[in-house]
Short mmCIF file of C-alpha atoms in Angstrom, two decimals:
data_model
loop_
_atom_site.label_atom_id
_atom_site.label_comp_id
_atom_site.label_asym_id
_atom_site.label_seq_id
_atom_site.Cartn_x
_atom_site.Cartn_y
_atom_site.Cartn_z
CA UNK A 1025 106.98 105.57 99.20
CA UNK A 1026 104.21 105.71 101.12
CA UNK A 1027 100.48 104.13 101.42
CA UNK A 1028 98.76 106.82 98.69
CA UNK A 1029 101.38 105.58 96.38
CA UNK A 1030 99.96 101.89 96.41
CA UNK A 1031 96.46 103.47 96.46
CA UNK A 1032 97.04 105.62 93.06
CA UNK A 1033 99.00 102.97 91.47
CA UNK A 1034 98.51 99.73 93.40
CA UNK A 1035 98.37 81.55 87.86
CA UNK A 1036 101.48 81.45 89.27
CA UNK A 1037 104.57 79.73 86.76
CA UNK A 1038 106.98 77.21 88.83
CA UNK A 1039 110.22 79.18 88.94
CA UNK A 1040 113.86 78.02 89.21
CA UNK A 1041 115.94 78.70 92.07
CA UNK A 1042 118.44 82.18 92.51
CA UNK A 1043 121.31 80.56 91.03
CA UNK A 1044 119.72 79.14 87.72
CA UNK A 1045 119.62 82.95 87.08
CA UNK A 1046 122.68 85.53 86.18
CA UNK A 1047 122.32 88.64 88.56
CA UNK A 1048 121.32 90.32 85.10
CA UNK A 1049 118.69 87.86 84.65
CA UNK A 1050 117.23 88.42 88.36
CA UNK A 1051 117.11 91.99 88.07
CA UNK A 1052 114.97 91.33 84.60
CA UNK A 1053 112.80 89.33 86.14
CA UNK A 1054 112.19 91.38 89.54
CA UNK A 1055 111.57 94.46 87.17
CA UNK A 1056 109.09 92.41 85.21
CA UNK A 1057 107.67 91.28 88.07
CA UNK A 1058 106.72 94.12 90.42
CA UNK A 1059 105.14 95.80 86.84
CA UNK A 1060 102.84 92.57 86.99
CA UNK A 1061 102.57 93.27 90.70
CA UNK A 1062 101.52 97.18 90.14
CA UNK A 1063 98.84 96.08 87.18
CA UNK A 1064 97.61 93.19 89.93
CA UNK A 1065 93.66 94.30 90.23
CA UNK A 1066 94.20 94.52 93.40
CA UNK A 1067 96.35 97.48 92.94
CA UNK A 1068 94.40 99.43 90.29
CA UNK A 1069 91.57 98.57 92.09
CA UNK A 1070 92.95 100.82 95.01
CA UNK A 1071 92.08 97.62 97.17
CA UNK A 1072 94.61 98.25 99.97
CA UNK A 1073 92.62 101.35 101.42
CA UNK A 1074 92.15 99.39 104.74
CA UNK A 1075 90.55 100.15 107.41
CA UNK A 1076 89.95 98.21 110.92
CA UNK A 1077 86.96 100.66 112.84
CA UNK A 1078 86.48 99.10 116.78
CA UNK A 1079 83.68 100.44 118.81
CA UNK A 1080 82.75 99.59 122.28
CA UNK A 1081 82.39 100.85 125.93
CA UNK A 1082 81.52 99.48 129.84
CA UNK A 1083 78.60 97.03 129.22
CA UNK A 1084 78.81 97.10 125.73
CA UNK A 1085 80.10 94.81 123.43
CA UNK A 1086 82.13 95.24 121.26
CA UNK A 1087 81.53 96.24 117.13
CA UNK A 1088 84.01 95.65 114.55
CA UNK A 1089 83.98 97.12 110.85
CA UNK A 1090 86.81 96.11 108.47
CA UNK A 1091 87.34 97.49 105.23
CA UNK A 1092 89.72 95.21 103.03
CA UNK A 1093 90.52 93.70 99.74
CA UNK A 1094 87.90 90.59 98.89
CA UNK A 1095 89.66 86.65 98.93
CA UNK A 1096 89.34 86.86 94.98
CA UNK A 1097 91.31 90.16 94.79
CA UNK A 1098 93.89 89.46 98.05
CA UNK A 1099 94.35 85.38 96.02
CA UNK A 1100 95.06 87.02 92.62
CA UNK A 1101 97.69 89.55 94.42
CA UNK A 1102 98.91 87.36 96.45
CA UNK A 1103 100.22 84.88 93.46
CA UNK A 1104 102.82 87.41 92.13
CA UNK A 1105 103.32 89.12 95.48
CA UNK A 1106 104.95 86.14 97.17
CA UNK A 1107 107.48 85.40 94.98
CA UNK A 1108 109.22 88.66 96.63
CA UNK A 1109 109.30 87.30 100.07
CA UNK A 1110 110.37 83.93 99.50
CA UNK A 1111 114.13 83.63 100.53
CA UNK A 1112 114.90 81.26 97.90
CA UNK A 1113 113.41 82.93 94.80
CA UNK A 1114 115.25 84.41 91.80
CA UNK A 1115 113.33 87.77 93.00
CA UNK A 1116 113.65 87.39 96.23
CA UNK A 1117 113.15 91.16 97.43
CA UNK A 1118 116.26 90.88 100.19
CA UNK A 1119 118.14 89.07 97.55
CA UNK A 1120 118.12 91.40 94.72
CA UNK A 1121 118.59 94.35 96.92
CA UNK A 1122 122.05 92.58 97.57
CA UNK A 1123 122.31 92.81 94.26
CA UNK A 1124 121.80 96.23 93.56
CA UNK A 1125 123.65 97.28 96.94
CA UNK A 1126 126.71 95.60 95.33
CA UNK A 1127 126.61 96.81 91.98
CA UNK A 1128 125.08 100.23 91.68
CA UNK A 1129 127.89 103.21 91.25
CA UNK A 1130 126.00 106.06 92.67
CA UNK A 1131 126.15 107.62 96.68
CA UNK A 1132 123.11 109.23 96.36
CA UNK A 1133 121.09 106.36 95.44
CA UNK A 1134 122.98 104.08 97.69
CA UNK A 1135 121.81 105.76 100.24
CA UNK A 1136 118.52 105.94 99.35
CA UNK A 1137 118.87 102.39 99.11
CA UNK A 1138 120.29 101.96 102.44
CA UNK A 1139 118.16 104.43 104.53
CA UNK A 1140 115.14 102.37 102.41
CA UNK A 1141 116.37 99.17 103.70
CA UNK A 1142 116.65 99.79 107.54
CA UNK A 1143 112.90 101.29 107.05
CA UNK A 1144 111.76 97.77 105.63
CA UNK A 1145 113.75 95.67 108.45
CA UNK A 1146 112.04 97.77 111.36
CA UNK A 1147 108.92 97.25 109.66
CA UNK A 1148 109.38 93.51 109.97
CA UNK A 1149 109.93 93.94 113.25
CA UNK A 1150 107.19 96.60 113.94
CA UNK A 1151 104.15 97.91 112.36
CA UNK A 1152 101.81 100.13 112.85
CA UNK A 1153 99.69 97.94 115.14
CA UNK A 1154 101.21 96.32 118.48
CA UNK A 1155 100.08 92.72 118.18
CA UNK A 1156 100.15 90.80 121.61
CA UNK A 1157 99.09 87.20 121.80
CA UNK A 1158 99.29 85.04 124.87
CA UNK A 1159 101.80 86.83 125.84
CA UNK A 1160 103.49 86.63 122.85
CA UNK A 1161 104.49 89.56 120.60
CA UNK A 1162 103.80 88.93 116.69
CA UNK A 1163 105.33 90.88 114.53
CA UNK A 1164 104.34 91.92 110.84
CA UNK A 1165 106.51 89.77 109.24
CA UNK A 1166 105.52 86.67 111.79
CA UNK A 1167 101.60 87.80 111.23
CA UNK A 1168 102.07 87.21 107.49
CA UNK A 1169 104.06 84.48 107.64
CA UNK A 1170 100.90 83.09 109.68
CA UNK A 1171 98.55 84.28 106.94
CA UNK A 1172 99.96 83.02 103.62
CA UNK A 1173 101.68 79.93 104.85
CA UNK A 1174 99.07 78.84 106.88
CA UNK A 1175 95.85 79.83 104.98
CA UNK A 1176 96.38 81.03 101.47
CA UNK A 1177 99.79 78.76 100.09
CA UNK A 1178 101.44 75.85 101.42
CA UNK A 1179 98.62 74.81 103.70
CA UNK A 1180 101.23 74.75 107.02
CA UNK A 1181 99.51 72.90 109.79
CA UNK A 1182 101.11 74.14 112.66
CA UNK A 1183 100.36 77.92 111.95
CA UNK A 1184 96.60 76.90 110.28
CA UNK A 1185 95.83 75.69 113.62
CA UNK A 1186 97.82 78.48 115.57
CA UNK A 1187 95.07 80.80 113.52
CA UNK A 1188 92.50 78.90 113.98
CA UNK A 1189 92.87 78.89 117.55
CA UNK A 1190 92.83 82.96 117.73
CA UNK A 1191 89.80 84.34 118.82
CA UNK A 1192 87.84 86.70 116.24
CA UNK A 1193 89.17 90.24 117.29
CA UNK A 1194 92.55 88.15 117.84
CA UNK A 1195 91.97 86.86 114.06
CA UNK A 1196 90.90 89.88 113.13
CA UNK A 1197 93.78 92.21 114.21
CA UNK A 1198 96.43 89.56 113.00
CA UNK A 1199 94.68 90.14 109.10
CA UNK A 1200 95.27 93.54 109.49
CA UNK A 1201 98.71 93.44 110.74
CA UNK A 1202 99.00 91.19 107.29
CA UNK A 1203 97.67 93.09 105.38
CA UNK A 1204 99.58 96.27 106.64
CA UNK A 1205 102.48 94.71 106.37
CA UNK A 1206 101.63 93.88 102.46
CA UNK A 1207 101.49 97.94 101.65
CA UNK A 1208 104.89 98.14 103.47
CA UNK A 1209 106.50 95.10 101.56
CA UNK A 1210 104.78 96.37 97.93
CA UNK A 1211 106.07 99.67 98.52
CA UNK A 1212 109.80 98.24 99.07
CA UNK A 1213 109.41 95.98 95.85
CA UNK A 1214 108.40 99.04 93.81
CA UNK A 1215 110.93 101.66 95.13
CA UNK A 1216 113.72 98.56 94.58
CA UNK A 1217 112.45 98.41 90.79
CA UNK A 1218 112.53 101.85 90.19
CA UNK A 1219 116.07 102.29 91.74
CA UNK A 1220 116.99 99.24 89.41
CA UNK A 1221 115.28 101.04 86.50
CA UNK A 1222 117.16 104.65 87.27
CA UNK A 1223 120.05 102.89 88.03
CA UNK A 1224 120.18 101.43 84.53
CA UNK A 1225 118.94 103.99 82.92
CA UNK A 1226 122.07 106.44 84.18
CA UNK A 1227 124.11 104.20 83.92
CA UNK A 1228 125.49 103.48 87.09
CA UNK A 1229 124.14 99.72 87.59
CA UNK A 1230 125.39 96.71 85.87
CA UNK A 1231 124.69 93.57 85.66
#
């Protein structure tokens, strides 16, 4: 899937751990969850039509114009959303794609599956936007590691203050790689649900 598809379509419960949960039970849940996620406001809001604008030239300085979802919106997204990228959660995107991967009874869809996966691990490892820091390369999934961990959940001191010593078009290109990266990760939860879903449906998936 791609951007348009999060455009047209795109409190927080203390969860148990992946193996409180039958693989049935965890495909449920991550099929109940990325619904939630697509009904987010954030998503019906079309919120995720970003946009980072930089003008500037010799003698001039620079002027930045960023188009992005408000804290209220990105906070109330963000709730659901993380529950996908959090290694040791029942829906654990990487987790339940294990699942399905081990499970589902169809070639075609396995590799749609598969092809689907090596798109989401280069995009972990490179987005859209090069991001060079000191020196030091950050990739999409580093840049939102930085974001949520050390701004919006968990509160992370280390990578607070490694943001907080970023300069503001350092700051500022690091939230977009984050927030680019979110429109990648949403559109791998949703395309895992719906291969879940099919798969079901046809049946060739079980648990």
């Amino acid at each position: 899937m791609d951007k348009r598809y999060i455009e047209s379509r795109l409190p927080c419960p203390i969860r148990l751990g992946p193996m409180d949960y039958t693989p049935g039970e965890r495909l449920d849940l991550y099929v109940e969850l990325a619904d939630e996620l697509l009904n987010t406001r954030a998503v019906q809001d079309h919120a995720f039509n970003i946009e980072l604008t930089i003008k500037g030239g010799i003698n001039q300085p620079f002027m930045t114009k960023s188009r992005e979802p408000t804290e209220e919106v990105l906070k109330a997204f963000l709730l659901t959303f993380r529950h996908f990228m959090m290694y040791k959660e029942p829906v654990s995107v990487n987790g339940v794609a294990n699942i399905v991967w081990q499970n589902l009874r169809s070639d075609q869809l396995k590799g749609m599956l598969e092809e689907t996966r090596k798109q989401w691990r280069q995009e972990c490892r490179q987005g859209p936007l090069q991001l060079i820091i000191n020196q030091d390369r950050l990739t999409p999934e580093q840049a939102m590691d930085l974001w949520i961990n050390g701004k919006y959940f968990h509160s992370d001191k280390r990578k607070r203050e490694r943001l907080e010593s970023l300069d503001p078009l350092g700051r500022l290109f690091t939230r977009h790689v984050f927030l680019n990266h979110i429109i990648s990760a949403t559109n791998y939860v949703v395309f895992l649900a719906q291969v879940i879903v099919v798969g079901r449906r046809q049946g060739l998936l079980s648990p």
